[in-house]
Coordinates of C-alpha atoms in Angstrom, one line a residue:
M1 CA 2.2 32.6 23.7
T2 CA 5.0 33.8 21.6
G3 CA 6.0 32.7 18.2
P4 CA 7.7 33.8 15.0
L5 CA 4.9 36.3 14.4
D6 CA 4.9 37.7 17.9
G7 CA 4.0 41.4 17.7
V8 CA 2.3 41.2 14.3
V9 CA -1.3 42.5 14.5
V10 CA -3.8 41.0 12.1
A11 CA -7.1 42.7 11.3
D12 CA -9.3 39.8 10.3
F13 CA -12.4 40.9 8.3
S14 CA -12.9 37.5 6.8
R15 CA -15.5 34.8 7.4
V16 CA -16.5 31.2 6.7
L17 CA -13.3 29.2 5.8
S18 CA -10.6 30.5 3.5
G19 CA -9.8 33.7 5.3
P20 CA -10.3 32.4 8.8
L21 CA -8.0 29.4 8.1
A22 CA -5.3 31.8 6.9
T23 CA -5.7 34.1 10.0
M24 CA -5.8 31.1 12.4
T25 CA -2.5 29.9 10.9
L26 CA -1.1 33.3 11.5
A27 CA -2.4 33.2 15.1
D28 CA -0.8 29.8 15.6
L29 CA 2.5 31.4 14.6
G30 CA 2.1 34.0 17.2
A31 CA 0.2 36.9 15.6
D32 CA -2.5 38.9 17.5
V33 CA -5.5 38.3 15.3
I34 CA -8.5 40.6 15.9
K35 CA -11.6 39.1 14.2
V36 CA -14.1 41.7 13.1
E37 CA -17.7 40.4 13.1
R38 CA -21.1 41.8 12.3
P39 CA -23.6 42.5 15.0
G40 CA -26.2 39.9 15.8
G41 CA -24.8 36.8 14.2
G42 CA -21.1 37.3 13.6
D43 CA -19.3 34.9 11.3
D44 CA -21.9 33.0 9.2
T45 CA -20.3 29.7 10.4
R46 CA -21.3 30.4 14.0
A47 CA -24.8 29.1 12.9
W48 CA -23.6 26.3 10.7
G49 CA -24.7 23.2 12.7
P50 CA -25.3 20.7 13.9
P51 CA -23.0 19.4 15.0
F52 CA -22.3 21.8 18.0
H53 CA -19.9 21.7 20.9
G54 CA -21.9 23.2 23.6
E55 CA -23.4 26.4 22.0
D56 CA -20.6 26.6 19.4
S57 CA -20.8 25.2 15.9
T58 CA -18.0 22.8 15.3
Y59 CA -17.5 24.4 11.9
F60 CA -16.7 27.8 13.5
L61 CA -14.4 26.1 16.1
S62 CA -12.4 24.5 13.3
V63 CA -10.8 27.7 12.0
N64 CA -11.0 30.4 14.7
R65 CA -8.8 29.6 17.6
G66 CA -6.2 32.1 18.8
K67 CA -8.3 35.2 17.9
R68 CA -10.0 38.0 19.7
S69 CA -13.6 38.9 18.5
V70 CA -14.8 42.5 18.2
V71 CA -18.2 43.4 16.9
L72 CA -18.3 46.4 14.6
D73 CA -21.2 47.5 12.4
L74 CA -19.6 48.4 9.1
R75 CA -22.9 49.9 7.9
D76 CA -22.5 52.6 10.6
E77 CA -19.9 55.4 10.5
R78 CA -18.8 54.8 14.0
G79 CA -18.1 51.1 13.2
R80 CA -16.3 52.1 10.0
A81 CA -14.2 54.6 11.9
A82 CA -13.2 52.0 14.4
A83 CA -12.4 49.6 11.6
R84 CA -10.2 52.3 9.9
E85 CA -8.4 52.8 13.2
L86 CA -7.8 49.1 13.6
A87 CA -6.4 48.9 10.1
A88 CA -4.1 51.9 10.9
R89 CA -2.7 49.9 13.8
A90 CA -2.5 46.5 11.9
D91 CA 0.4 44.9 10.1
V92 CA -1.9 42.7 8.1
L93 CA -5.5 42.9 7.0
V94 CA -7.4 39.9 5.6
E95 CA -10.8 40.1 3.9
N96 CA -12.9 37.9 1.7
F97 CA -15.9 40.0 0.9
R98 CA -17.2 40.2 -2.7
V99 CA -14.8 42.3 -4.8
G100 CA -15.5 46.0 -4.3
T101 CA -17.3 45.7 -0.9
M102 CA -14.4 46.9 1.2
D103 CA -13.8 49.8 -1.2
R104 CA -17.4 50.9 -0.9
L105 CA -17.0 50.8 2.9
G106 CA -14.0 53.1 2.7
L107 CA -11.8 50.1 3.8
G108 CA -10.1 49.3 0.5
Y109 CA -6.4 48.9 0.1
D110 CA -5.7 52.2 -1.6
E111 CA -7.5 54.2 1.2
L112 CA -5.9 52.3 4.0
A113 CA -2.3 52.0 2.6
G114 CA -2.1 55.8 2.6
P115 CA -2.0 56.3 6.4
N116 CA -0.4 52.9 6.9
P117 CA 2.0 52.2 4.1
G118 CA 3.4 49.1 5.8
L119 CA 0.0 47.4 5.7
V120 CA 0.0 43.9 4.1
Y121 CA -3.6 43.7 2.7
C122 CA -4.8 40.3 1.6
S123 CA -8.0 39.9 -0.5
I124 CA -9.5 36.5 -1.1
S125 CA -12.1 36.3 -3.8
G126 CA -13.9 33.6 -5.8
F127 CA -12.8 34.5 -9.3
G128 CA -10.5 37.5 -9.1
S129 CA -10.9 41.2 -9.4
E130 CA -11.4 41.5 -13.2
G131 CA -13.9 39.5 -15.3
G132 CA -15.1 37.4 -12.3
R133 CA -15.3 40.2 -9.8
D134 CA -19.1 40.0 -9.5
L135 CA -19.3 36.2 -9.2
P136 CA -19.8 34.9 -5.6
G137 CA -17.2 32.4 -4.6
Y138 CA -18.4 29.2 -3.0
D139 CA -16.1 26.2 -2.7
F140 CA -18.6 23.7 -4.2
I141 CA -19.2 26.0 -7.2
V142 CA -15.5 26.4 -7.8
Q143 CA -14.9 22.6 -7.5
A144 CA -17.5 22.3 -10.3
V145 CA -16.4 25.0 -12.7
G146 CA -12.7 24.6 -11.9
G147 CA -12.6 21.0 -13.2
L148 CA -12.0 19.2 -9.9
M149 CA -15.4 17.4 -9.9
S150 CA -14.7 16.2 -13.5
I151 CA -11.8 14.1 -12.3
T152 CA -13.4 12.9 -9.0
G153 CA -15.6 9.9 -8.8
E154 CA -16.0 6.7 -10.7
P155 CA -15.4 6.5 -14.5
G156 CA -18.7 7.3 -16.3
G157 CA -20.4 8.1 -13.0
E158 CA -21.8 11.4 -11.6
P159 CA -19.1 14.1 -11.0
M160 CA -18.3 14.2 -7.4
K161 CA -17.0 16.9 -5.0
V162 CA -14.2 16.2 -2.6
G163 CA -15.5 15.4 0.9
V164 CA -14.2 18.7 2.4
A165 CA -14.1 22.3 1.2
L166 CA -10.7 21.7 -0.4
V167 CA -10.6 24.8 -2.6
D168 CA -11.2 27.0 0.4
V169 CA -8.4 25.2 2.3
L170 CA -6.0 25.7 -0.7
A171 CA -6.9 29.4 -1.0
G172 CA -6.4 29.9 2.8
L173 CA -3.0 28.3 2.7
H174 CA -2.0 30.3 -0.4
A175 CA -3.2 33.5 1.4
T176 CA -1.0 32.6 4.4
I177 CA 2.0 32.1 2.1
G178 CA 1.3 35.4 0.3
V179 CA 1.1 37.3 3.6
L180 CA 4.3 35.8 5.0
A181 CA 6.1 36.7 1.8
A182 CA 4.8 40.3 1.9
L183 CA 5.9 40.6 5.5
R184 CA 9.3 39.4 4.6
A185 CA 9.5 41.9 1.7
R186 CA 8.4 44.7 4.1
E187 CA 11.5 44.1 6.2
R188 CA 13.6 45.2 3.2
T189 CA 11.4 47.9 1.7
G190 CA 9.4 49.2 4.7
R191 CA 6.3 49.0 2.6
G192 CA 3.4 46.4 2.6
G193 CA 1.4 45.5 -0.4
H194 CA -1.8 44.0 -1.8
V195 CA -1.9 40.2 -1.8
E196 CA -4.6 38.9 -4.0
I197 CA -5.8 35.3 -3.9
N198 CA -8.8 33.7 -5.8
L199 CA -10.3 30.3 -5.3
L200 CA -10.3 29.4 -9.0
S201 CA -6.6 30.1 -9.4
S202 CA -5.8 28.2 -6.2
L203 CA -7.8 25.2 -7.5
L204 CA -6.1 25.3 -10.9
S205 CA -2.6 25.3 -9.3
G206 CA -3.8 22.5 -7.0
L207 CA -4.6 20.3 -10.0
V208 CA -0.8 19.9 -10.4
N209 CA -0.1 16.8 -12.5
Q210 CA -3.6 16.7 -13.9
A211 CA -3.3 20.3 -15.1
S212 CA 0.2 19.7 -16.5
A213 CA -1.1 16.7 -18.4
Y214 CA -3.8 18.8 -20.0
L215 CA -1.5 21.8 -20.8
C216 CA 1.1 19.6 -22.4
T217 CA -1.1 17.2 -24.4
G218 CA -4.3 19.2 -24.9
E219 CA -6.4 16.2 -23.6
A220 CA -8.6 16.9 -20.6
P221 CA -8.2 14.2 -17.9
A222 CA -11.3 12.3 -16.7
A223 CA -12.4 10.6 -13.5
L224 CA -10.6 7.3 -12.7
G225 CA -12.2 6.5 -9.4
N226 CA -9.4 5.6 -7.0
A227 CA -6.9 4.9 -9.8
H228 CA -3.9 7.1 -10.7
P229 CA -3.6 8.4 -14.3
S230 CA 0.1 7.8 -14.5
I231 CA 0.9 5.0 -12.0
A232 CA -0.3 1.4 -11.6
P233 CA -1.2 -0.3 -9.3
Y234 CA -2.0 2.9 -7.3
E235 CA -5.5 2.3 -6.1
L236 CA -7.8 0.2 -3.9
L237 CA -7.4 -3.5 -4.2
H238 CA -10.0 -5.9 -2.8
T239 CA -9.3 -8.6 -0.2
A240 CA -11.6 -11.2 1.4
D241 CA -13.0 -8.7 3.9
R242 CA -12.2 -5.1 3.0
P243 CA -10.4 -3.0 0.4
V244 CA -6.8 -1.8 1.0
A245 CA -5.0 1.1 -0.5
V246 CA -1.8 0.1 -2.4
G247 CA 0.7 2.5 -4.0
V248 CA 3.3 1.0 -6.2
G249 CA 5.6 3.8 -7.4
T250 CA 8.5 1.9 -9.0
D251 CA 9.1 -1.3 -11.0
A252 CA 11.3 -2.6 -8.1
Q253 CA 8.3 -2.2 -5.8
F254 CA 6.1 -4.1 -8.2
A255 CA 8.6 -6.9 -8.3
A256 CA 8.7 -7.0 -4.5
L257 CA 4.9 -7.1 -4.3
C258 CA 4.8 -10.0 -6.7
A259 CA 7.5 -11.9 -4.8
A260 CA 5.6 -11.3 -1.5
F261 CA 2.4 -12.9 -2.9
G262 CA 4.1 -15.8 -4.8
C263 CA 3.4 -14.5 -8.3
P264 CA 6.8 -13.4 -9.7
E265 CA 5.6 -14.3 -13.2
L266 CA 3.5 -11.1 -13.1
S267 CA 6.5 -8.8 -12.8
A268 CA 8.2 -10.7 -15.7
D269 CA 5.2 -10.4 -17.9
E270 CA 5.8 -7.8 -20.7
R271 CA 2.4 -6.3 -20.0
F272 CA 3.3 -5.5 -16.5
R273 CA 7.1 -5.3 -16.4
T274 CA 7.3 -1.5 -16.5
N275 CA 5.0 1.2 -15.1
A276 CA 4.1 2.5 -18.5
A277 CA 3.1 -1.0 -19.5
R278 CA 1.1 -1.5 -16.3
V279 CA -0.8 1.8 -16.9
A280 CA -1.5 0.7 -20.5
N281 CA -2.8 -2.7 -19.4
R282 CA -4.4 -1.6 -16.1
E283 CA -7.6 -3.8 -16.5
E284 CA -5.6 -6.9 -17.1
L285 CA -3.3 -6.0 -14.2
L286 CA -6.1 -5.5 -11.8
A287 CA -7.8 -8.7 -12.8
A288 CA -4.5 -10.6 -12.1
L289 CA -4.0 -9.0 -8.8
D290 CA -7.6 -9.5 -7.8
R291 CA -7.1 -13.3 -8.2
V292 CA -4.1 -13.0 -5.8
F293 CA -5.6 -10.6 -3.2
R294 CA -9.2 -11.6 -3.1
P295 CA -8.8 -14.9 -1.2
L296 CA -6.7 -13.3 1.6
P297 CA -7.9 -11.3 4.6
A298 CA -6.9 -7.7 4.7
R299 CA -4.8 -8.1 7.7
E300 CA -2.6 -10.7 5.9
V301 CA -2.4 -8.7 2.8
L302 CA -1.3 -5.6 4.7
R303 CA 1.3 -7.6 6.7
R304 CA 2.9 -9.0 3.5
L305 CA 2.9 -5.5 1.9
A306 CA 4.5 -3.9 4.9
D307 CA 7.1 -6.7 5.1
A308 CA 7.9 -6.1 1.4
G309 CA 8.2 -2.3 1.9
I310 CA 5.2 -1.6 -0.3
P311 CA 3.2 1.6 0.6
S312 CA -0.2 0.5 1.7
G313 CA -2.9 0.9 4.3
P314 CA -6.6 0.3 5.2
V315 CA -9.3 2.7 4.3
N316 CA -9.8 4.4 7.7
G317 CA -12.7 6.4 9.0
V318 CA -11.9 9.9 10.5
D319 CA -11.9 8.3 14.0
E320 CA -9.4 5.7 12.9
A321 CA -7.2 8.3 11.2
F322 CA -6.9 10.3 14.5
A323 CA -6.2 7.1 16.4
L324 CA -3.4 6.2 13.9
A325 CA -1.8 9.7 14.3
E326 CA -1.9 9.2 18.1
R327 CA -0.2 5.8 17.8
L328 CA 2.5 7.3 15.6
G329 CA 3.2 10.0 18.2
L330 CA 2.0 12.9 16.1
R331 CA -0.1 14.4 18.8
P332 CA -2.9 15.5 16.4
V333 CA -5.3 17.0 19.0
R334 CA -4.9 20.0 21.3
E335 CA -7.4 20.6 24.1
L336 CA -8.0 24.3 24.7
D337 CA -9.5 25.6 28.0
D338 CA -13.0 26.9 27.5
G339 CA -13.6 28.0 31.1
D340 CA -16.4 25.5 31.4
G341 CA -14.4 22.7 29.9
T342 CA -12.2 22.1 27.0
V343 CA -12.5 22.6 23.2
P344 CA -10.7 19.9 21.2
Q345 CA -8.8 21.2 18.2
V346 CA -6.7 19.7 15.4
A347 CA -3.2 20.7 16.2
S348 CA -1.2 22.7 13.7
P349 CA 0.6 20.3 11.3
I350 CA 3.6 22.7 11.4
R351 CA 6.5 21.7 13.7
L352 CA 8.9 24.4 14.8
D353 CA 11.9 23.0 16.7
G354 CA 10.0 19.8 17.4
A355 CA 6.8 21.5 18.7
S356 CA 3.5 22.5 17.3
P357 CA 2.8 26.2 17.4
T358 CA -0.9 25.7 17.9
S359 CA -2.4 28.8 19.8
A360 CA -3.6 28.2 23.3
R361 CA -6.4 30.7 23.0
R362 CA -9.7 29.0 22.4
P363 CA -12.0 30.3 19.5
P364 CA -13.7 33.5 20.8
R365 CA -17.3 34.0 21.6
L366 CA -19.0 36.7 19.6
G367 CA -17.9 40.2 20.6
E368 CA -16.0 38.8 23.6
H369 CA -13.1 41.2 23.2
T370 CA -15.0 44.3 21.8
E371 CA -14.4 46.6 24.7
E372 CA -10.8 45.4 25.2
V373 CA -10.0 46.1 21.6
L374 CA -11.8 49.5 21.4
D375 CA -10.1 50.6 24.6
W376 CA -6.7 49.7 23.0
L377 CA -7.6 51.7 19.9
R378 CA -8.7 54.7 22.0
A379 CA -5.5 54.5 24.0
N380 CA -3.4 54.5 20.9
Q381 CA -5.3 57.5 19.5
A382 CA -4.8 59.4 22.7
S383 CA -1.1 58.7 22.8
G384 CA -0.7 59.4 19.1
A385 CA 1.0 56.0 18.7

């Protein structure tokens, strides 16, 4: 397949989630991603199961499509020599080892940029290359120390992590953006550069309005369950049979909600007339809405909300979420040929000219392309290319 990054070679020395997500995104956009894995086990996530799809862990399958796998022993000089040759032929290198590891292997940015000045070298760490260089970066730990858990969960309850490794995802997306920016700059200057991403900074930037509230007021936000710190009602409301998510972003929407449920007096009440007043009187507001919503089945509540143009929806499971995306024509799943069957993949959310650029190459088996890649490197050496 071709794409915007057709012809771009990516040397992928990353593993687990943040780096592999970034390189899979580049592969979806057309880059030739060569995944370097250690002998024996390869990427740690190959063993992270159950669940499995055949012999492959579903975790590994989630972020490694579109790549070729080559096994190199970086503890051995022959392996390191092949890695240096790969880096010399690459446009992009992505790594997420602990800070200093690639330098000790002779694969650091300064050493590789000499023979390949156009190399875009992306390093992903947990806490940066200065005071936190020796700290291991795990998503769960960064969610804890980075403040995300303190604003997640019920008020007064135990701090709670998000249900997916969100910090790794944010860092992977930031890495992709950084690499694309560096490639664009290289078109003007002819030189690559060192892109540095760390999980803690990615999380802090991802706190957006919560971070801004703290920086501007000096008051640290706290967990509000499903409520929003600055908008009301913007949370789960209970019906006769199941909760529904309701997001009222404007005073006009709140008035429309009240009209739809036959309680216009609520939107005229000074306690609820403006958003600021509703936030200040959230408990009274929720009690009033509970009296209106609780007797009705969710289906009826959602119908009225939809008719009134109020953003709302049921609390779906993951299975129901995929079914919804299918009904909406979003084509969220791509089936990749595995030789023995197919591997289901979440399609790239990017649309280019109306189509998803999701790579058609299934996630590779460990070392599947080692000889192919080494032959390519040897041929390049022989030709002096």
